Short mmCIF file of N, CA and C in Angstrom, two decimals:
data_model
loop_
_atom_site.label_atom_id
_atom_site.label_comp_id
_atom_site.label_asym_id
_atom_site.label_seq_id
_atom_site.Cartn_x
_atom_site.Cartn_y
_atom_site.Cartn_z
N MET A 163 -14.22 0.16 -17.15
CA MET A 163 -12.90 -0.16 -16.58
C MET A 163 -12.87 0.15 -15.10
N PHE A 164 -12.07 -0.63 -14.42
CA PHE A 164 -11.94 -0.41 -12.98
C PHE A 164 -10.46 -0.30 -12.59
N LEU A 165 -10.23 0.57 -11.61
CA LEU A 165 -8.90 0.63 -11.00
C LEU A 165 -8.99 -0.09 -9.66
N ALA A 166 -8.24 -1.18 -9.53
CA ALA A 166 -8.23 -1.91 -8.26
C ALA A 166 -7.05 -1.41 -7.43
N LYS A 167 -7.36 -0.98 -6.21
CA LYS A 167 -6.30 -0.58 -5.28
C LYS A 167 -6.16 -1.69 -4.26
N ILE A 168 -5.03 -2.34 -4.26
CA ILE A 168 -4.83 -3.55 -3.47
C ILE A 168 -3.81 -3.30 -2.36
N TYR A 169 -4.21 -3.66 -1.14
CA TYR A 169 -3.33 -3.47 0.01
C TYR A 169 -2.96 -4.84 0.55
N ILE A 170 -1.67 -5.10 0.63
CA ILE A 170 -1.21 -6.41 1.11
C ILE A 170 -0.39 -6.19 2.37
N THR A 171 -0.80 -6.86 3.43
CA THR A 171 -0.09 -6.71 4.71
C THR A 171 0.30 -8.07 5.24
N LEU A 172 1.35 -8.10 6.04
CA LEU A 172 1.69 -9.33 6.74
C LEU A 172 0.63 -9.60 7.80
N LYS A 173 0.32 -10.85 8.03
CA LYS A 173 -0.60 -11.20 9.11
C LYS A 173 0.01 -10.72 10.43
N PRO A 174 -0.83 -10.31 11.38
CA PRO A 174 -0.31 -9.73 12.63
C PRO A 174 0.67 -10.64 13.37
N SER A 175 0.51 -11.95 13.24
CA SER A 175 1.37 -12.86 13.98
C SER A 175 2.74 -13.07 13.32
N VAL A 176 2.92 -12.54 12.12
CA VAL A 176 4.16 -12.79 11.38
C VAL A 176 5.19 -11.70 11.67
N ASN A 177 6.42 -12.12 11.93
CA ASN A 177 7.52 -11.19 12.15
C ASN A 177 7.73 -10.29 10.95
N ASP A 178 8.09 -9.03 11.20
CA ASP A 178 8.27 -8.09 10.11
C ASP A 178 9.63 -7.39 10.26
N PRO A 179 10.71 -8.05 9.84
CA PRO A 179 12.04 -7.46 10.00
C PRO A 179 12.19 -6.13 9.27
N GLN A 180 11.53 -6.02 8.11
CA GLN A 180 11.61 -4.75 7.36
C GLN A 180 11.01 -3.61 8.18
N GLY A 181 9.86 -3.90 8.78
CA GLY A 181 9.21 -2.88 9.61
C GLY A 181 10.07 -2.50 10.81
N LEU A 182 10.73 -3.49 11.42
CA LEU A 182 11.60 -3.20 12.57
C LEU A 182 12.78 -2.32 12.16
N THR A 183 13.31 -2.60 10.97
CA THR A 183 14.44 -1.80 10.48
C THR A 183 14.01 -0.36 10.24
N ILE A 184 12.83 -0.19 9.64
CA ILE A 184 12.31 1.15 9.38
C ILE A 184 12.09 1.88 10.71
N LYS A 185 11.52 1.17 11.68
CA LYS A 185 11.30 1.76 13.00
C LYS A 185 12.62 2.24 13.60
N GLY A 186 13.66 1.40 13.52
CA GLY A 186 14.97 1.79 14.03
C GLY A 186 15.48 3.05 13.34
N GLY A 187 15.32 3.10 12.03
CA GLY A 187 15.77 4.27 11.27
C GLY A 187 15.02 5.52 11.68
N LEU A 188 13.72 5.39 11.90
CA LEU A 188 12.92 6.56 12.31
C LEU A 188 13.35 7.03 13.69
N HIS A 189 13.60 6.10 14.59
CA HIS A 189 14.08 6.50 15.93
C HIS A 189 15.42 7.23 15.83
N ASN A 190 16.31 6.71 14.99
CA ASN A 190 17.61 7.36 14.82
C ASN A 190 17.47 8.78 14.30
N LEU A 191 16.42 9.02 13.53
CA LEU A 191 16.19 10.36 12.98
C LEU A 191 15.47 11.26 14.00
N GLY A 192 15.12 10.70 15.16
CA GLY A 192 14.48 11.53 16.18
C GLY A 192 12.97 11.38 16.26
N PHE A 193 12.41 10.48 15.46
CA PHE A 193 10.96 10.27 15.52
C PHE A 193 10.65 9.25 16.62
N ASN A 194 10.75 9.72 17.87
CA ASN A 194 10.63 8.79 18.99
C ASN A 194 9.19 8.43 19.33
N SER A 195 8.25 9.09 18.70
CA SER A 195 6.84 8.78 18.95
C SER A 195 6.38 7.54 18.19
N VAL A 196 7.26 6.97 17.37
CA VAL A 196 6.89 5.79 16.59
C VAL A 196 6.89 4.55 17.48
N ASN A 197 5.75 3.91 17.61
CA ASN A 197 5.64 2.70 18.42
C ASN A 197 5.91 1.44 17.62
N SER A 198 5.35 1.38 16.42
CA SER A 198 5.55 0.19 15.61
C SER A 198 5.37 0.54 14.13
N VAL A 199 6.02 -0.25 13.30
CA VAL A 199 5.92 -0.07 11.85
C VAL A 199 5.65 -1.44 11.24
N ARG A 200 4.66 -1.53 10.38
CA ARG A 200 4.43 -2.75 9.61
C ARG A 200 4.54 -2.39 8.14
N ALA A 201 5.39 -3.10 7.43
CA ALA A 201 5.60 -2.80 6.02
C ALA A 201 4.76 -3.74 5.16
N GLY A 202 4.17 -3.21 4.12
CA GLY A 202 3.36 -4.03 3.23
C GLY A 202 3.53 -3.59 1.79
N LYS A 203 2.63 -4.06 0.95
CA LYS A 203 2.70 -3.71 -0.46
C LYS A 203 1.40 -3.06 -0.91
N TYR A 204 1.51 -2.26 -1.93
CA TYR A 204 0.35 -1.57 -2.48
C TYR A 204 0.42 -1.69 -3.99
N MET A 205 -0.69 -2.04 -4.61
CA MET A 205 -0.69 -2.16 -6.07
C MET A 205 -1.91 -1.52 -6.67
N GLU A 206 -1.73 -0.92 -7.81
CA GLU A 206 -2.85 -0.39 -8.57
C GLU A 206 -2.93 -1.15 -9.88
N ILE A 207 -4.05 -1.82 -10.09
CA ILE A 207 -4.22 -2.62 -11.29
C ILE A 207 -5.44 -2.13 -12.06
N ASN A 208 -5.19 -1.88 -13.32
CA ASN A 208 -6.22 -1.42 -14.23
C ASN A 208 -6.88 -2.62 -14.89
N VAL A 209 -8.16 -2.83 -14.60
CA VAL A 209 -8.83 -4.03 -15.10
C VAL A 209 -9.88 -3.65 -16.14
N ASN A 210 -9.75 -4.23 -17.31
CA ASN A 210 -10.65 -3.93 -18.42
C ASN A 210 -11.91 -4.80 -18.36
N GLU A 211 -12.80 -4.47 -17.43
CA GLU A 211 -14.06 -5.19 -17.26
C GLU A 211 -15.15 -4.14 -17.11
N THR A 212 -16.35 -4.46 -17.61
CA THR A 212 -17.43 -3.50 -17.45
C THR A 212 -18.28 -3.82 -16.23
N ASP A 213 -18.25 -5.08 -15.83
CA ASP A 213 -19.10 -5.52 -14.74
C ASP A 213 -18.32 -5.54 -13.42
N ARG A 214 -18.86 -4.86 -12.42
CA ARG A 214 -18.14 -4.74 -11.15
C ARG A 214 -17.92 -6.09 -10.47
N ALA A 215 -18.96 -6.93 -10.48
CA ALA A 215 -18.84 -8.23 -9.81
C ALA A 215 -17.76 -9.08 -10.47
N LYS A 216 -17.72 -9.02 -11.81
CA LYS A 216 -16.69 -9.79 -12.53
C LYS A 216 -15.30 -9.27 -12.22
N ALA A 217 -15.19 -7.95 -12.19
CA ALA A 217 -13.89 -7.34 -11.90
C ALA A 217 -13.42 -7.76 -10.51
N GLU A 218 -14.37 -7.76 -9.56
CA GLU A 218 -14.03 -8.12 -8.19
C GLU A 218 -13.53 -9.56 -8.11
N GLU A 219 -14.24 -10.42 -8.82
CA GLU A 219 -13.86 -11.84 -8.83
C GLU A 219 -12.46 -12.01 -9.42
N GLN A 220 -12.20 -11.27 -10.51
CA GLN A 220 -10.88 -11.35 -11.15
C GLN A 220 -9.78 -10.91 -10.18
N VAL A 221 -10.01 -9.76 -9.54
CA VAL A 221 -8.96 -9.23 -8.66
C VAL A 221 -8.72 -10.16 -7.48
N ARG A 222 -9.80 -10.73 -6.95
CA ARG A 222 -9.63 -11.69 -5.86
C ARG A 222 -8.78 -12.88 -6.33
N GLY A 223 -9.08 -13.35 -7.53
CA GLY A 223 -8.30 -14.45 -8.11
C GLY A 223 -6.83 -14.09 -8.25
N MET A 224 -6.55 -12.88 -8.74
CA MET A 224 -5.15 -12.45 -8.90
C MET A 224 -4.43 -12.46 -7.55
N CYS A 225 -5.12 -11.94 -6.53
CA CYS A 225 -4.51 -11.88 -5.21
C CYS A 225 -4.19 -13.28 -4.70
N GLU A 226 -5.15 -14.18 -4.89
CA GLU A 226 -4.98 -15.53 -4.34
C GLU A 226 -3.95 -16.34 -5.12
N GLN A 227 -3.89 -16.11 -6.44
CA GLN A 227 -3.02 -16.95 -7.26
C GLN A 227 -1.61 -16.41 -7.44
N LEU A 228 -1.45 -15.09 -7.37
CA LEU A 228 -0.12 -14.57 -7.66
C LEU A 228 0.36 -13.50 -6.68
N LEU A 229 -0.51 -12.57 -6.34
CA LEU A 229 -0.02 -11.35 -5.68
C LEU A 229 0.33 -11.54 -4.21
N THR A 230 -0.34 -12.46 -3.54
CA THR A 230 -0.08 -12.61 -2.12
C THR A 230 0.31 -14.05 -1.77
N ASN A 231 0.96 -14.17 -0.65
CA ASN A 231 1.26 -15.47 -0.07
C ASN A 231 0.26 -15.68 1.07
N PRO A 232 -0.76 -16.51 0.84
CA PRO A 232 -1.85 -16.61 1.82
C PRO A 232 -1.42 -17.14 3.18
N ILE A 233 -0.24 -17.74 3.25
CA ILE A 233 0.22 -18.28 4.53
C ILE A 233 0.65 -17.15 5.47
N ILE A 234 1.26 -16.13 4.91
CA ILE A 234 1.78 -15.07 5.78
C ILE A 234 1.15 -13.70 5.52
N GLU A 235 0.34 -13.58 4.46
CA GLU A 235 -0.17 -12.25 4.12
C GLU A 235 -1.70 -12.20 4.05
N ASP A 236 -2.21 -11.01 4.38
CA ASP A 236 -3.63 -10.70 4.17
C ASP A 236 -3.73 -9.68 3.05
N PHE A 237 -4.89 -9.63 2.41
CA PHE A 237 -5.08 -8.56 1.42
C PHE A 237 -6.49 -8.01 1.52
N ARG A 238 -6.62 -6.76 1.07
CA ARG A 238 -7.94 -6.19 0.86
C ARG A 238 -7.81 -5.28 -0.35
N PHE A 239 -8.93 -5.03 -1.02
CA PHE A 239 -8.85 -4.15 -2.19
C PHE A 239 -10.15 -3.38 -2.35
N GLU A 240 -10.05 -2.30 -3.08
CA GLU A 240 -11.25 -1.55 -3.44
C GLU A 240 -11.21 -1.31 -4.94
N LEU A 241 -12.41 -1.23 -5.53
CA LEU A 241 -12.51 -0.99 -6.97
C LEU A 241 -13.07 0.40 -7.21
N GLU A 242 -12.42 1.08 -8.13
CA GLU A 242 -12.86 2.43 -8.46
C GLU A 242 -13.20 2.42 -9.95
N ALA A 243 -14.44 2.79 -10.29
CA ALA A 243 -14.80 2.83 -11.70
C ALA A 243 -14.06 3.99 -12.37
N ILE A 244 -13.46 3.72 -13.52
CA ILE A 244 -12.82 4.80 -14.27
C ILE A 244 -13.31 4.79 -15.70
N LYS A 245 -13.22 5.92 -16.34
CA LYS A 245 -13.68 6.03 -17.73
C LYS A 245 -12.73 5.28 -18.65
N ASP A 246 -13.29 4.65 -19.68
CA ASP A 246 -12.45 3.92 -20.65
C ASP A 246 -11.58 4.90 -21.44
N MET B 291 -3.33 8.19 20.44
CA MET B 291 -2.47 7.49 19.48
C MET B 291 -3.13 7.47 18.11
N PHE B 292 -2.28 7.47 17.10
CA PHE B 292 -2.79 7.43 15.74
C PHE B 292 -2.13 6.30 14.96
N LEU B 293 -2.94 5.72 14.06
CA LEU B 293 -2.39 4.77 13.11
C LEU B 293 -2.30 5.49 11.77
N ALA B 294 -1.07 5.63 11.28
CA ALA B 294 -0.89 6.27 9.97
C ALA B 294 -0.83 5.18 8.91
N LYS B 295 -1.70 5.30 7.90
CA LYS B 295 -1.66 4.38 6.76
C LYS B 295 -1.03 5.14 5.61
N ILE B 296 0.12 4.68 5.19
CA ILE B 296 0.91 5.43 4.21
C ILE B 296 0.98 4.65 2.89
N TYR B 297 0.66 5.35 1.81
CA TYR B 297 0.67 4.74 0.48
C TYR B 297 1.76 5.41 -0.33
N ILE B 298 2.70 4.63 -0.83
CA ILE B 298 3.81 5.18 -1.60
C ILE B 298 3.76 4.60 -3.01
N THR B 299 3.70 5.48 -3.98
CA THR B 299 3.61 5.03 -5.38
C THR B 299 4.72 5.68 -6.19
N LEU B 300 5.11 5.02 -7.25
CA LEU B 300 6.03 5.63 -8.19
C LEU B 300 5.32 6.76 -8.92
N LYS B 301 6.02 7.83 -9.21
CA LYS B 301 5.42 8.90 -10.01
C LYS B 301 5.02 8.32 -11.37
N PRO B 302 3.94 8.84 -11.95
CA PRO B 302 3.43 8.26 -13.20
C PRO B 302 4.47 8.20 -14.32
N SER B 303 5.41 9.13 -14.35
CA SER B 303 6.38 9.17 -15.45
C SER B 303 7.53 8.18 -15.25
N VAL B 304 7.59 7.53 -14.09
CA VAL B 304 8.73 6.65 -13.80
C VAL B 304 8.41 5.22 -14.22
N ASN B 305 9.36 4.59 -14.90
CA ASN B 305 9.24 3.19 -15.30
C ASN B 305 9.03 2.28 -14.10
N ASP B 306 8.22 1.25 -14.26
CA ASP B 306 7.94 0.34 -13.16
C ASP B 306 8.16 -1.11 -13.60
N PRO B 307 9.42 -1.55 -13.62
CA PRO B 307 9.70 -2.92 -14.09
C PRO B 307 9.00 -3.98 -13.24
N GLN B 308 8.87 -3.73 -11.93
CA GLN B 308 8.18 -4.70 -11.07
C GLN B 308 6.72 -4.85 -11.52
N GLY B 309 6.08 -3.71 -11.78
CA GLY B 309 4.69 -3.75 -12.24
C GLY B 309 4.56 -4.49 -13.56
N LEU B 310 5.51 -4.26 -14.47
CA LEU B 310 5.46 -4.92 -15.77
C LEU B 310 5.60 -6.43 -15.61
N THR B 311 6.47 -6.85 -14.69
CA THR B 311 6.67 -8.28 -14.45
C THR B 311 5.41 -8.90 -13.89
N ILE B 312 4.77 -8.20 -12.94
CA ILE B 312 3.53 -8.71 -12.36
C ILE B 312 2.45 -8.81 -13.44
N LYS B 313 2.38 -7.80 -14.29
CA LYS B 313 1.40 -7.82 -15.38
C LYS B 313 1.62 -9.03 -16.28
N GLY B 314 2.89 -9.30 -16.62
CA GLY B 314 3.21 -10.47 -17.44
C GLY B 314 2.76 -11.76 -16.77
N GLY B 315 3.02 -11.85 -15.46
CA GLY B 315 2.63 -13.05 -14.71
C GLY B 315 1.12 -13.23 -14.71
N LEU B 316 0.39 -12.12 -14.54
CA LEU B 316 -1.08 -12.21 -14.52
C LEU B 316 -1.60 -12.64 -15.89
N HIS B 317 -1.01 -12.12 -16.97
CA HIS B 317 -1.43 -12.54 -18.31
C HIS B 317 -1.17 -14.03 -18.51
N ASN B 318 -0.01 -14.48 -18.03
CA ASN B 318 0.31 -15.91 -18.17
C ASN B 318 -0.70 -16.79 -17.43
N LEU B 319 -1.27 -16.26 -16.36
CA LEU B 319 -2.26 -17.03 -15.60
C LEU B 319 -3.66 -16.91 -16.21
N GLY B 320 -3.78 -16.13 -17.27
CA GLY B 320 -5.06 -16.03 -17.95
C GLY B 320 -5.87 -14.78 -17.59
N PHE B 321 -5.29 -13.90 -16.79
CA PHE B 321 -6.00 -12.66 -16.46
C PHE B 321 -5.73 -11.62 -17.55
N ASN B 322 -6.41 -11.81 -18.69
CA ASN B 322 -6.09 -10.97 -19.84
C ASN B 322 -6.76 -9.60 -19.79
N SER B 323 -7.63 -9.41 -18.80
CA SER B 323 -8.28 -8.11 -18.68
C SER B 323 -7.39 -7.07 -18.00
N VAL B 324 -6.21 -7.49 -17.57
CA VAL B 324 -5.31 -6.56 -16.89
C VAL B 324 -4.61 -5.65 -17.91
N ASN B 325 -4.85 -4.36 -17.79
CA ASN B 325 -4.23 -3.39 -18.69
C ASN B 325 -2.88 -2.90 -18.19
N SER B 326 -2.82 -2.61 -16.90
CA SER B 326 -1.57 -2.11 -16.36
C SER B 326 -1.50 -2.40 -14.87
N VAL B 327 -0.27 -2.51 -14.39
CA VAL B 327 -0.03 -2.75 -12.96
C VAL B 327 1.03 -1.76 -12.51
N ARG B 328 0.77 -1.08 -11.41
CA ARG B 328 1.78 -0.22 -10.79
C ARG B 328 2.02 -0.76 -9.39
N ALA B 329 3.26 -1.03 -9.06
CA ALA B 329 3.58 -1.58 -7.75
C ALA B 329 4.06 -0.46 -6.83
N GLY B 330 3.62 -0.51 -5.60
CA GLY B 330 4.04 0.50 -4.64
C GLY B 330 4.22 -0.11 -3.27
N LYS B 331 4.31 0.75 -2.26
CA LYS B 331 4.51 0.27 -0.90
C LYS B 331 3.39 0.79 0.00
N TYR B 332 3.15 0.03 1.04
CA TYR B 332 2.12 0.40 2.00
C TYR B 332 2.70 0.20 3.39
N MET B 333 2.51 1.18 4.27
CA MET B 333 3.03 1.05 5.63
C MET B 333 2.01 1.48 6.64
N GLU B 334 2.00 0.78 7.75
CA GLU B 334 1.18 1.18 8.88
C GLU B 334 2.10 1.55 10.03
N ILE B 335 2.01 2.79 10.47
CA ILE B 335 2.88 3.26 11.55
C ILE B 335 2.02 3.75 12.70
N ASN B 336 2.34 3.23 13.86
CA ASN B 336 1.65 3.58 15.09
C ASN B 336 2.38 4.75 15.73
N VAL B 337 1.72 5.90 15.81
CA VAL B 337 2.38 7.11 16.30
C VAL B 337 1.79 7.50 17.65
N ASN B 338 2.65 7.61 18.64
CA ASN B 338 2.22 7.94 19.99
C ASN B 338 2.15 9.45 20.18
N GLU B 339 1.10 10.06 19.63
CA GLU B 339 0.87 11.50 19.75
C GLU B 339 -0.61 11.68 20.07
N THR B 340 -0.92 12.70 20.86
CA THR B 340 -2.33 12.93 21.16
C THR B 340 -2.94 13.96 20.22
N ASP B 341 -2.09 14.80 19.66
CA ASP B 341 -2.57 15.88 18.81
C ASP B 341 -2.50 15.49 17.34
N ARG B 342 -3.63 15.59 16.65
CA ARG B 342 -3.67 15.14 15.25
C ARG B 342 -2.73 15.95 14.36
N ALA B 343 -2.69 17.26 14.55
CA ALA B 343 -1.85 18.11 13.70
C ALA B 343 -0.38 17.75 13.88
N LYS B 344 0.01 17.47 15.14
CA LYS B 344 1.40 17.09 15.40
C LYS B 344 1.73 15.75 14.77
N ALA B 345 0.78 14.81 14.90
CA ALA B 345 0.99 13.48 14.31
C ALA B 345 1.16 13.60 12.80
N GLU B 346 0.33 14.45 12.20
CA GLU B 346 0.39 14.63 10.75
C GLU B 346 1.74 15.19 10.32
N GLU B 347 2.20 16.16 11.08
CA GLU B 347 3.49 16.78 10.77
C GLU B 347 4.61 15.74 10.88
N GLN B 348 4.55 14.93 11.95
CA GLN B 348 5.55 13.88 12.15
C GLN B 348 5.57 12.91 10.97
N VAL B 349 4.38 12.44 10.60
CA VAL B 349 4.32 11.43 9.53
C VAL B 349 4.82 12.02 8.21
N ARG B 350 4.47 13.28 7.96
CA ARG B 350 4.97 13.92 6.73
C ARG B 350 6.50 13.97 6.77
N GLY B 351 7.05 14.32 7.94
CA GLY B 351 8.51 14.36 8.08
C GLY B 351 9.13 12.99 7.83
N MET B 352 8.52 11.93 8.37
CA MET B 352 9.06 10.58 8.17
C MET B 352 9.09 10.24 6.68
N CYS B 353 7.98 10.57 5.99
CA CYS B 353 7.89 10.25 4.56
C CYS B 353 8.99 10.99 3.80
N GLU B 354 9.17 12.27 4.14
CA GLU B 354 10.12 13.08 3.37
C GLU B 354 11.57 12.71 3.68
N GLN B 355 11.82 12.32 4.94
CA GLN B 355 13.21 12.08 5.34
C GLN B 355 13.67 10.64 5.18
N LEU B 356 12.75 9.70 5.25
CA LEU B 356 13.21 8.30 5.19
C LEU B 356 12.39 7.39 4.28
N LEU B 357 11.08 7.51 4.36
CA LEU B 357 10.26 6.46 3.76
C LEU B 357 10.17 6.53 2.24
N THR B 358 10.27 7.72 1.69
CA THR B 358 10.11 7.81 0.22
C THR B 358 11.32 8.47 -0.41
N ASN B 359 11.47 8.22 -1.69
CA ASN B 359 12.45 8.92 -2.50
C ASN B 359 11.68 9.96 -3.31
N PRO B 360 11.79 11.24 -2.92
CA PRO B 360 10.93 12.26 -3.53
C PRO B 360 11.19 12.47 -5.02
N ILE B 361 12.32 11.97 -5.51
CA ILE B 361 12.60 12.16 -6.94
C ILE B 361 11.72 11.25 -7.78
N ILE B 362 11.47 10.05 -7.30
CA ILE B 362 10.71 9.11 -8.13
C ILE B 362 9.38 8.67 -7.50
N GLU B 363 9.13 9.04 -6.23
CA GLU B 363 7.93 8.54 -5.57
C GLU B 363 7.01 9.65 -5.05
N ASP B 364 5.74 9.35 -5.04
CA ASP B 364 4.74 10.19 -4.39
C ASP B 364 4.24 9.46 -3.16
N PHE B 365 3.72 10.21 -2.20
CA PHE B 365 3.09 9.53 -1.07
C PHE B 365 1.82 10.25 -0.66
N ARG B 366 0.94 9.50 0.00
CA ARG B 366 -0.21 10.09 0.66
C ARG B 366 -0.44 9.26 1.90
N PHE B 367 -1.11 9.84 2.89
CA PHE B 367 -1.37 9.05 4.09
C PHE B 367 -2.66 9.52 4.75
N GLU B 368 -3.21 8.64 5.57
CA GLU B 368 -4.37 9.00 6.37
C GLU B 368 -4.09 8.61 7.82
N LEU B 369 -4.66 9.38 8.72
CA LEU B 369 -4.47 9.10 10.15
C LEU B 369 -5.78 8.62 10.74
N GLU B 370 -5.66 7.56 11.50
CA GLU B 370 -6.84 6.98 12.15
C GLU B 370 -6.58 7.03 13.66
N ALA B 371 -7.48 7.67 14.39
CA ALA B 371 -7.30 7.72 15.84
C ALA B 371 -7.54 6.33 16.42
N ILE B 372 -6.66 5.88 17.30
CA ILE B 372 -6.87 4.60 17.97
C ILE B 372 -6.71 4.78 19.47
N LYS B 373 -7.35 3.89 20.20
CA LYS B 373 -7.27 3.96 21.66
C LYS B 373 -5.88 3.61 22.15
N ASP B 374 -5.40 4.30 23.18
CA ASP B 374 -4.08 4.01 23.75
C ASP B 374 -4.05 2.61 24.36
#
């Protein structure tokens, strides 16, 4: 079994209103050292596969078909082997 | 300057309806090897500090005061030094 840790971020050229709002909130709280905030998503998916290459292919497929919007988002992931 | 990469996850005991919905969607697409999905948040914050310990303290403060709900969420972060 593998635990896939998936990081989804907006492409650098895409506006991030959520990140701007968070930045404003942090400034209001006195965290003036904050230059920029980009908000993204994080997912942990437990994949029941024994073969690492197969698991990787599956997770890439999930990202491309459902988890991300390829027009505005990038993704990367890592696989961690876990005991069944 | 530091880039803080912040990972926010629901505590293991907390229900995750978003994760369950994603799991259902993945099964519908034929990804039957998916056992479980936990959805979380990921943020990249650019902190204008020269001292690593100070930057770390700042980011911990941001997480505790604004970015996470400590009742239902856990967080972890890493700091990456970047050129000004």
